[in-house]
mmCIF file of C-alpha atoms in Angstrom:
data_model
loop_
_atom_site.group_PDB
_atom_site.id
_atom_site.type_symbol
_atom_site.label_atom_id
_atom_site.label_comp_id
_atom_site.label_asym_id
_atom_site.label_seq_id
_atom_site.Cartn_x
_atom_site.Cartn_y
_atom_site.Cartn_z
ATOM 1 C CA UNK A 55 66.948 86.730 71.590
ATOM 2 C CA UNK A 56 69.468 85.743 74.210
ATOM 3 C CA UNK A 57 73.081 87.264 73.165
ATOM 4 C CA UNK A 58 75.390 85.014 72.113
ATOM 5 C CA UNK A 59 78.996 85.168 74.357
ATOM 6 C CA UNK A 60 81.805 82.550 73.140
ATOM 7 C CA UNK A 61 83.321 83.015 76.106
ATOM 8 C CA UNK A 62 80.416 82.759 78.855
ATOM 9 C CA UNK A 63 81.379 80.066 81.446
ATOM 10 C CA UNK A 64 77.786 79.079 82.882
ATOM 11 C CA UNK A 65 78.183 75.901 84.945
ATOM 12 C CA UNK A 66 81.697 75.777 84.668
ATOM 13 C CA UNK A 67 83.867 75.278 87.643
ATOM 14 C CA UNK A 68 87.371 77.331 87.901
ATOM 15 C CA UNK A 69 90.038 77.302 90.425
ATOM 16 C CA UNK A 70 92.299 80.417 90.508
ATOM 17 C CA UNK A 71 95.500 80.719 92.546
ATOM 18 C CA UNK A 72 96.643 84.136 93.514
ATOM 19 C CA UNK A 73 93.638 85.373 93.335
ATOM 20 C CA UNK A 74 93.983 88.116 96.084
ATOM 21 C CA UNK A 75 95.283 90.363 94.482
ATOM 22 C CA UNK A 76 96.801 91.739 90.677
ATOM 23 C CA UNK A 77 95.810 89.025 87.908
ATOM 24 C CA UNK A 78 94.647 86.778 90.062
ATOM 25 C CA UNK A 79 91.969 89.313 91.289
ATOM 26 C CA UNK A 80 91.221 90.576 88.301
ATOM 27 C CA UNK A 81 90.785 87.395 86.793
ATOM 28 C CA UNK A 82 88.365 85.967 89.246
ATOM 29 C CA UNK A 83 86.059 89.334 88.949
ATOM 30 C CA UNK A 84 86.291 88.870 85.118
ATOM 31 C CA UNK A 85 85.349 85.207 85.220
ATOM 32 C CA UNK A 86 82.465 85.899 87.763
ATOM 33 C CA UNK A 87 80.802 88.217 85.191
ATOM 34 C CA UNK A 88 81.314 85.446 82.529
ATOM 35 C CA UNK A 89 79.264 83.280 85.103
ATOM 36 C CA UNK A 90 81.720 80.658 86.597
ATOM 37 C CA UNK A 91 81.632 79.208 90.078
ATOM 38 C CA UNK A 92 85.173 79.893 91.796
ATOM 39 C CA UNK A 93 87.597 78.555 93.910
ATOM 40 C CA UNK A 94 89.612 80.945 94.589
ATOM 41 C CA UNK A 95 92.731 80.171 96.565
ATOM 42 C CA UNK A 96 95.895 83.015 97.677
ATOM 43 C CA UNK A 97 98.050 82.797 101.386
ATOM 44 C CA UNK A 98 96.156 86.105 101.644
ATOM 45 C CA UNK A 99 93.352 85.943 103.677
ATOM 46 C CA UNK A 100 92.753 89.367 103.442
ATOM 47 C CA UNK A 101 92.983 89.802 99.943
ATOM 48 C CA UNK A 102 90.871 86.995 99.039
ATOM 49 C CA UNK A 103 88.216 88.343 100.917
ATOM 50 C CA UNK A 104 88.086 91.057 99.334
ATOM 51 C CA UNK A 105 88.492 89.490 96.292
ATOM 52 C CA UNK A 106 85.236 87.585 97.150
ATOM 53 C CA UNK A 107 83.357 90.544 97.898
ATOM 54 C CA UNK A 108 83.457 91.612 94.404
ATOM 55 C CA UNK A 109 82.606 87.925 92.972
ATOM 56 C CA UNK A 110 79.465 85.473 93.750
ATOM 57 C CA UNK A 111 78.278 85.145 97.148
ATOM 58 C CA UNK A 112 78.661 81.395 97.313
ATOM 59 C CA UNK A 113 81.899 81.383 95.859
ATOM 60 C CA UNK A 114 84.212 79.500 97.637
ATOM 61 C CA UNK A 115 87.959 80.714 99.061
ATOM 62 C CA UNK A 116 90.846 78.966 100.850
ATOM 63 C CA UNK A 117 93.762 80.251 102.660
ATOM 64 C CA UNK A 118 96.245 78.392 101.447
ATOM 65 C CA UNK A 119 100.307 77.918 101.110
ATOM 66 C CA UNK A 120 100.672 76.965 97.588
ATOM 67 C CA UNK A 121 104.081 75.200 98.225
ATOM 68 C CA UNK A 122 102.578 72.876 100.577
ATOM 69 C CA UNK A 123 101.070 70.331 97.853
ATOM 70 C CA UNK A 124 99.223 67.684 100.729
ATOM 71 C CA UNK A 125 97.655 71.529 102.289
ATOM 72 C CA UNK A 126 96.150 72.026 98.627
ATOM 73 C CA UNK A 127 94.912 69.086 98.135
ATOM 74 C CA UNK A 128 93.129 69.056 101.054
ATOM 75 C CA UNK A 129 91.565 72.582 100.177
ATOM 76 C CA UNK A 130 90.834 71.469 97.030
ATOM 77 C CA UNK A 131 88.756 68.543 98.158
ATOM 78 C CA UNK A 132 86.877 70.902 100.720
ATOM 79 C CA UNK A 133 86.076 73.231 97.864
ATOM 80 C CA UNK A 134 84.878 70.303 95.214
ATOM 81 C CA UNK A 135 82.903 68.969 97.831
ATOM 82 C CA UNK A 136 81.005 72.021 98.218
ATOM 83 C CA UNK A 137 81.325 73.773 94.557
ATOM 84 C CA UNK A 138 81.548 70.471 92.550
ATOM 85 C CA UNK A 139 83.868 69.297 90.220
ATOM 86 C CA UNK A 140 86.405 71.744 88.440
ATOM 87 C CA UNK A 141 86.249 72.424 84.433
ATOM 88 C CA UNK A 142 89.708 73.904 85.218
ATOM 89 C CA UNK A 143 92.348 76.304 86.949
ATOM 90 C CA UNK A 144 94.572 79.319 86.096
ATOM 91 C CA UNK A 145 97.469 78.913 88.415
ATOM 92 C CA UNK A 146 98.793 82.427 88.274
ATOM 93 C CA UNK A 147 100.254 82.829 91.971
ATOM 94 C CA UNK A 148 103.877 84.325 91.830
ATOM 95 C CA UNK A 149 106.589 86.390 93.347
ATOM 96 C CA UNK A 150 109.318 87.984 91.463
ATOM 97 C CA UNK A 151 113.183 88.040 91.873
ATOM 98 C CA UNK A 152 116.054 90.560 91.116
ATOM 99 C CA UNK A 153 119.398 89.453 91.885
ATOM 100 C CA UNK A 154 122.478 88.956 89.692
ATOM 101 C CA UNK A 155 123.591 85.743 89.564
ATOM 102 C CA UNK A 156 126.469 86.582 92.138
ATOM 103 C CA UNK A 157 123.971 87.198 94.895
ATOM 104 C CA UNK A 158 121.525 84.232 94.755
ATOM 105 C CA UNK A 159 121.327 81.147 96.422
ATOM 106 C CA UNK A 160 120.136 77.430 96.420
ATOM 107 C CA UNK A 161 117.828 78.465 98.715
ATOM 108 C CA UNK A 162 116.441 81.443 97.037
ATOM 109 C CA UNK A 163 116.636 79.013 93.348
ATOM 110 C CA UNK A 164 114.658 76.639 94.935
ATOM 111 C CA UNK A 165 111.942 79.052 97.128
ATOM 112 C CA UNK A 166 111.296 80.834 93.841
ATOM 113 C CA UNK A 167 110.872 77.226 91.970
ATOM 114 C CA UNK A 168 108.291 76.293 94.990
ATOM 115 C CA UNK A 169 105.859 79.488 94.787
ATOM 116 C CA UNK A 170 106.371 79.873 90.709
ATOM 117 C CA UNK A 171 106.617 76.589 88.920
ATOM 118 C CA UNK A 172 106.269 73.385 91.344
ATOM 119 C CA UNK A 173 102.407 74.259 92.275
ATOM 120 C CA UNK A 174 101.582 74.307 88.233
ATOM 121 C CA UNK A 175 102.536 70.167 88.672
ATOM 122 C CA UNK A 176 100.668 69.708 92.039
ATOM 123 C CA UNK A 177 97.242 71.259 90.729
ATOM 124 C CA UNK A 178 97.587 69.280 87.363
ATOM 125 C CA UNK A 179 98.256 65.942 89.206
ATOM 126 C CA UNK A 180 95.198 66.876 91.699
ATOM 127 C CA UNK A 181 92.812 68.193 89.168
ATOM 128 C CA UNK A 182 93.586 65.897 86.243
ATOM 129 C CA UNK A 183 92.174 63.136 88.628
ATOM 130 C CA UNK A 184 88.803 61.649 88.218
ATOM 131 C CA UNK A 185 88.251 62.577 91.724
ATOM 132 C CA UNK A 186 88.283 66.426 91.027
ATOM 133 C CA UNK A 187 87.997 66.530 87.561
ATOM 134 C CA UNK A 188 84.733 67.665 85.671
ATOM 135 C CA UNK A 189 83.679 65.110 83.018
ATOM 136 C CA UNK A 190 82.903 67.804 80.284
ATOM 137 C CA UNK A 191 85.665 70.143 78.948
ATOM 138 C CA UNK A 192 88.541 71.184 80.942
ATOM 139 C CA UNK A 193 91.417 73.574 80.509
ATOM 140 C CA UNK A 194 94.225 74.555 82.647
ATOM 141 C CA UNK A 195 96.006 77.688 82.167
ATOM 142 C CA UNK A 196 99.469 78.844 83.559
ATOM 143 C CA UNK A 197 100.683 82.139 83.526
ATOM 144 C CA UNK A 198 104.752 82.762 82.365
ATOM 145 C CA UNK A 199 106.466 85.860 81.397
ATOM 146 C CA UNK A 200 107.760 87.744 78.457
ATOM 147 C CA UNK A 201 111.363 86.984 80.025
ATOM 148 C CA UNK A 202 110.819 83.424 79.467
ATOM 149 C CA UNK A 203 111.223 85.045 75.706
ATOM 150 C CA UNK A 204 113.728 87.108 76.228
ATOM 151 C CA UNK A 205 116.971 87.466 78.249
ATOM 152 C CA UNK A 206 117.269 90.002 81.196
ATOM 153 C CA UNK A 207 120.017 90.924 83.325
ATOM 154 C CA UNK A 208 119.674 90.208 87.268
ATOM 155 C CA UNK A 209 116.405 88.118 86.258
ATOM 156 C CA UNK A 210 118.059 84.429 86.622
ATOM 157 C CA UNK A 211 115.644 82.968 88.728
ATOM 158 C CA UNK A 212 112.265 84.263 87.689
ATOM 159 C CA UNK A 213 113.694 83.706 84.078
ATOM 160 C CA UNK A 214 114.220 80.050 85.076
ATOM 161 C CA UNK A 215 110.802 79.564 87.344
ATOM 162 C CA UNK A 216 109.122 80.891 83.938
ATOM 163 C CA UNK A 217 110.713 78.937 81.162
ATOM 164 C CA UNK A 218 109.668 76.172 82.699
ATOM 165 C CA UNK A 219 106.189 76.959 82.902
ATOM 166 C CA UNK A 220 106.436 76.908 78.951
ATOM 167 C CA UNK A 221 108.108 73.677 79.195
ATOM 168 C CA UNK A 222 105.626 72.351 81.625
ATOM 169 C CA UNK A 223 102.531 73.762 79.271
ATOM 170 C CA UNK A 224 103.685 71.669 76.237
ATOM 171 C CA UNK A 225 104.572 68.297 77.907
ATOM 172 C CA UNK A 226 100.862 68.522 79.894
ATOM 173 C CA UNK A 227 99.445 69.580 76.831
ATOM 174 C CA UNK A 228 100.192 66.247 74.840
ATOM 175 C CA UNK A 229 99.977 64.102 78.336
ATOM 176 C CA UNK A 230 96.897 65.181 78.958
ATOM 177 C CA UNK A 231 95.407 65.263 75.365
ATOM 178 C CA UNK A 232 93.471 62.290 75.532
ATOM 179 C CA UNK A 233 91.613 63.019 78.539
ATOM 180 C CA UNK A 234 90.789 66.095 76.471
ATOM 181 C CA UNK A 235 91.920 68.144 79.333
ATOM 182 C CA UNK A 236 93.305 71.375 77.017
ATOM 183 C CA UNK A 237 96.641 73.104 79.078
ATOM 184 C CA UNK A 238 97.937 76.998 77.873
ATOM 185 C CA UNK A 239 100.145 79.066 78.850
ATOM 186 C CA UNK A 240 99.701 83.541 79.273
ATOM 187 C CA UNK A 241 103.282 84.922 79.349
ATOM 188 C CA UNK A 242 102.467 88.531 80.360
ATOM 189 C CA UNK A 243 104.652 91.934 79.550
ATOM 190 C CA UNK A 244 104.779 94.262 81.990
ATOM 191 C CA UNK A 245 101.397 94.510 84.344
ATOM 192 C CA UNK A 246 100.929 97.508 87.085
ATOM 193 C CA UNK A 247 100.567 95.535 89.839
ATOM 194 C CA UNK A 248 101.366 94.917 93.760
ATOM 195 C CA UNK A 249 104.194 92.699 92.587
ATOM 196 C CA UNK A 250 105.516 95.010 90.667
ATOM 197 C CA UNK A 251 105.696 97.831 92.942
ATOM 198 C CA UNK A 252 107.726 94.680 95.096
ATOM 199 C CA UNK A 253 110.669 95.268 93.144
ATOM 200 C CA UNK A 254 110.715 98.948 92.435
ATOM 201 C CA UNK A 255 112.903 99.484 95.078
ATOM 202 C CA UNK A 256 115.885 97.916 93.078
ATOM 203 C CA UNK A 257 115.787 100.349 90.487
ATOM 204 C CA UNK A 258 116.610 104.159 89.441
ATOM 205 C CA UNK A 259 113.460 106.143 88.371
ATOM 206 C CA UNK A 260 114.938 105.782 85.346
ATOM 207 C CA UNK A 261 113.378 102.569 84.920
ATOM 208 C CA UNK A 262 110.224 103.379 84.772
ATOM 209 C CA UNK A 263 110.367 105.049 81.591
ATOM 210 C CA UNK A 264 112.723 102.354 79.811
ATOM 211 C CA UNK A 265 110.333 99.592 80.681
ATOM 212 C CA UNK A 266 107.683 101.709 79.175
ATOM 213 C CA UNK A 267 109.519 102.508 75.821
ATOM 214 C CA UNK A 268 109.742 98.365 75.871
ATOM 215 C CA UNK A 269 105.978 98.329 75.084
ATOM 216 C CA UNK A 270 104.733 99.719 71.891
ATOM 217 C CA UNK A 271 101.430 99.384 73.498
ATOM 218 C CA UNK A 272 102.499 100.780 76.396
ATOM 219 C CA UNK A 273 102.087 99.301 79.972
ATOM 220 C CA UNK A 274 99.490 96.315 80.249
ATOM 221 C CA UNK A 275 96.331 96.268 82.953
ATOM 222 C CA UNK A 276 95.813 93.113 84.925
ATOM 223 C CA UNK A 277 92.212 93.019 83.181
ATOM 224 C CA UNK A 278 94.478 92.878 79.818
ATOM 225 C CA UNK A 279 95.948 89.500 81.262
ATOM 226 C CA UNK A 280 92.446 88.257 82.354
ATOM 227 C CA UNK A 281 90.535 88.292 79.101
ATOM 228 C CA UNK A 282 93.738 86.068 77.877
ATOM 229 C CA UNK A 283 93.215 83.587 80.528
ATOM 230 C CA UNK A 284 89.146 83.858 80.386
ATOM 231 C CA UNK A 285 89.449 83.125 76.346
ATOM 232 C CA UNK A 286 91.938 79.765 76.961
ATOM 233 C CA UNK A 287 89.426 78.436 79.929
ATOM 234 C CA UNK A 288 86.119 79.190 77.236
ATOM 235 C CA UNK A 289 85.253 76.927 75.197
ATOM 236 C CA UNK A 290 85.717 79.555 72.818
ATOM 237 C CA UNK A 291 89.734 77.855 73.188
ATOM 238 C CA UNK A 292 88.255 74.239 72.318
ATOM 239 C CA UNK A 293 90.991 73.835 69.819
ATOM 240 C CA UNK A 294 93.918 75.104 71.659
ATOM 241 C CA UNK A 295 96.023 72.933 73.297
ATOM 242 C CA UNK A 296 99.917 73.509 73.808
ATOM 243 C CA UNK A 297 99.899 77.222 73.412
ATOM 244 C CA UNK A 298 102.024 80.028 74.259
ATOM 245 C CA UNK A 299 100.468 83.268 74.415
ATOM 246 C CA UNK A 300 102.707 86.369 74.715
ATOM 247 C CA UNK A 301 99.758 89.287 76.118
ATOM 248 C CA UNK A 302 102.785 91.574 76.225
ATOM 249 C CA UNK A 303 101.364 95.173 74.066
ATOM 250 C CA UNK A 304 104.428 93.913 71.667
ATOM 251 C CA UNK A 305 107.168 93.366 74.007
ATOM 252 C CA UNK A 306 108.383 89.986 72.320
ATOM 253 C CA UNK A 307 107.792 91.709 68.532
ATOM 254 C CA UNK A 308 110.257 93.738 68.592
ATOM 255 C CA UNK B 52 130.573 95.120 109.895
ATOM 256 C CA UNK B 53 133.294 91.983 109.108
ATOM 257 C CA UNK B 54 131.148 90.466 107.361
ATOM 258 C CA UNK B 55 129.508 93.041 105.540
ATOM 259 C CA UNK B 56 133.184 93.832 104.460
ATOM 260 C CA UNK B 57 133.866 90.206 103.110
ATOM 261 C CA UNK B 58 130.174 90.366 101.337
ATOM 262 C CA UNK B 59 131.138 93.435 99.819
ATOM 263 C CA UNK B 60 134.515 91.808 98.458
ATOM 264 C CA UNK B 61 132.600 89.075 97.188
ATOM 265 C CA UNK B 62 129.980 90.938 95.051
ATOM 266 C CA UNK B 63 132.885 93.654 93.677
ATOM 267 C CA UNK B 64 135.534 90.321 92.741
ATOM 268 C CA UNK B 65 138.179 92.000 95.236
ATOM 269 C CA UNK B 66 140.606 90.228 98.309
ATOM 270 C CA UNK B 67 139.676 92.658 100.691
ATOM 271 C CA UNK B 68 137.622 96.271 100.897
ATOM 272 C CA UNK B 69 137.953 98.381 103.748
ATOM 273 C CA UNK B 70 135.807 100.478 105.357
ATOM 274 C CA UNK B 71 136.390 104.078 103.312
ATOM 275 C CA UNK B 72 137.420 102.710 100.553
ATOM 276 C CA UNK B 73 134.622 104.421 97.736
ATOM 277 C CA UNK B 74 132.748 102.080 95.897
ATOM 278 C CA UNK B 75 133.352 103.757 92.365
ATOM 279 C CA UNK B 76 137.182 103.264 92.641
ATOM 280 C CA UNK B 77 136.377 99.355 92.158
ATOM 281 C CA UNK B 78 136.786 98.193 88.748
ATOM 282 C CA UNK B 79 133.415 96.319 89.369
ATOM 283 C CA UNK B 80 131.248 98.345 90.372
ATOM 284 C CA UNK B 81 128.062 98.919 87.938
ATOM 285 C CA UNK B 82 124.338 98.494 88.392
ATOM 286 C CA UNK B 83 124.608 95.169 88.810
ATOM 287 C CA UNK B 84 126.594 95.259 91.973
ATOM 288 C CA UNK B 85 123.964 97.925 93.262
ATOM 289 C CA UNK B 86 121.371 95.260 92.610
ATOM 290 C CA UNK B 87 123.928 92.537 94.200
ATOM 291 C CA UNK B 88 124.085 94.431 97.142
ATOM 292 C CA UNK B 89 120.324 95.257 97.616
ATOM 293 C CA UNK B 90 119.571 91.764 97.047
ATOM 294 C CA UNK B 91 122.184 90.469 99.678
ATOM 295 C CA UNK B 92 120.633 92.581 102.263
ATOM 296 C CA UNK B 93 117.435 91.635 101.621
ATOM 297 C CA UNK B 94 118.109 87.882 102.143
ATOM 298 C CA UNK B 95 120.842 88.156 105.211
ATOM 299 C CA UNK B 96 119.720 91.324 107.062
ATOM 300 C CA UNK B 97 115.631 91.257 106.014
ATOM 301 C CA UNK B 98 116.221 95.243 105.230
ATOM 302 C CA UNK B 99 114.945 96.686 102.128
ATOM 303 C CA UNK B 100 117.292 99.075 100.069
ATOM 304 C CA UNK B 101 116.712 101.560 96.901
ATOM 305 C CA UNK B 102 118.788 101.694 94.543
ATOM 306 C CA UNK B 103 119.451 105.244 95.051
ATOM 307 C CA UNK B 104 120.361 104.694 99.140
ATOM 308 C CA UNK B 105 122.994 101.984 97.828
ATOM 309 C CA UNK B 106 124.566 104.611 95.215
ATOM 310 C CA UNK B 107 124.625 107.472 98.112
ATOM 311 C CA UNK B 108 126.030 105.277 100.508
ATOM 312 C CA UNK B 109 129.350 105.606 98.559
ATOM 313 C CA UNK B 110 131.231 103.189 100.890
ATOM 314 C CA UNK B 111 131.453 100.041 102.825
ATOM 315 C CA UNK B 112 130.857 102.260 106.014
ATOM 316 C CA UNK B 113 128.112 104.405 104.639
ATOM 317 C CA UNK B 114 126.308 101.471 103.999
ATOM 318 C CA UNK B 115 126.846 99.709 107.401
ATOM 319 C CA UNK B 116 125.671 103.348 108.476
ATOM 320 C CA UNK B 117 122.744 102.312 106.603
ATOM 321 C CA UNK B 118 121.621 99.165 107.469
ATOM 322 C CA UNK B 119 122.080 99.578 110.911
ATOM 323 C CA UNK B 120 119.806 102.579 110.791
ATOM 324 C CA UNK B 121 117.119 100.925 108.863
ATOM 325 C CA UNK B 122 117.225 97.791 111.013
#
């Protein structure tokens, strides 16, 4: 008797951005075991390799900027030429931003908008199109934070880049609900990963152990974030559409 | 260092700060100007600060010191 996995994505085409490293990575390694072809895309050549390495052979990766939208679709219609039309895509690809609202600038607002928010529109224009698009199911999954919930000092910008992923989740998900394309949303807690260790530099040891005490479950794993975004890309999902999902060990609970 | 003086004003809400002046006789300062500063010179010198180096830095010129031995 063949076991029976809700989740097993057999046939299915994903694209993951980020993917070279934290969530990203462990995403694409967790989706690999559930089966799925990948096209996995990060500015991180190195990274993705790597990445790769610990996925399927014929998987496919691209190098690409994710704020240059004509440079994605490009990639993108290298990779569905060779790996077929996309079921979906996890656009998880970020960089943080500490600054109190004193010490940012336009600039800064609107390089943080570029990398965070503005590629979750360019891959849902390019993929939602018949050119791209799988006929059978498709899902689309974009990954927020817990301080789109909440408020946090010197956090303005990321704050801002992740609300509107929320925003952007709901208005896709009824746009796109009769093409039966299904779009989520992951808004994470606090994850040990490279990014993270990006900004540690801006705080007191302290810090450390008051984010901790934030999470009754303690500290998250990217693999934690992974099996969120593996679930909303399953069919398993097939009836979730519009969703936020706060993965967060009961940050937002409180 | 001029204009690390008048960026220094800026974040702490002051006219003018001069070069010995400590931060922690400034009404303003708190975390968040420790944060303010790291992030300014981040995005106009490309040098990344702790936390801690901005709070031992204690004033305008220990923190030029700084900068201009990490750059």
């Amino acid at each position: 008797m063949t076991l029976y996995n809700p989740m097993d994505l057999t046939g299915k085409t994903i694209v993951i951005t980020g993917a070279a490293s934290g969530i990203g990575k462990a995403t694409a390694i967790l989706l690999s075991k559930l089966n799925a072809n990948l096209i996995l895309l990060d500015i991180n050549e190195k990274g993705l390799n790597d990445t790769k390495s610990q996925c399927k052979p014929d998987d496919f990766i691209g190098t690409v900027d994710l704020t240059d939208e004509s440079a994605v679709e490009t990639i993108l219609k290298e990779a569905v030429s060779i790996r077929g039309k996309v079921n979906g895509f996890a656009h998880i690809a970020g960089i943080p931003s500490i600054a109190p609202i004193k010490a940012i600038t336009k600039k800064e607002a609107q390089r943080i908008l570029e990398i965070n928010t503005l590629p979750a529109l360019y891959l849902a224009k390019i993929l939602s199109n018949k050119k791209y698009k799988a006929e059978e199911s498709c899902s689309f999954v974009l990954i927020s934070s817990v301080y789109a919930n909440v408020g946090s000092s010197a956090n303005v910008l990321y704050t801002m880049s992740k609300a509107a992923i929320q925003g952007i989740t709901k208005s896709l998900a009824i746009e796109f609900a009769p093409k039966k394309i299904r779009v989520n949303c992951v808004a994470p807690g606090f994850i040990k990963t490279q990014m993270g260790e990006k900004i540690n530099h801006f705080f007191d040891s302290e810090h450390d152990t008051l984010i901790e005490s934030m999470h009754p479950l303690g500290l998250g794993t990217p693999e934690d974030i992974a099996n969120s975004i593996a679930f909303l890309l399953s069919d398993a999902s097939k009836w979730t559409t519009g969703a936020i999902f706060n993965i967060d060990g009961g940050f937002c609970a409180q | 260092m001029e204009e690390l003086l008048e960026q220094l004003a800026d974040i702490l809400e002051i006219d003018e700060i001069k070069p010995q002046d400590e931060f922690e006789s400034f009404e303003d300062w708190d975390s968040l100007s420790v944060l303010s500063i790291i992030a300014m010179v981040q995005s106009k010198y490309k040098i990344v600060l702790t936390a801690t180096e901005v709070r031992n830095s204690k004033t305008a010129q220990g923190l030029f010191e700084l900068i201009k031995n990490k750059g």
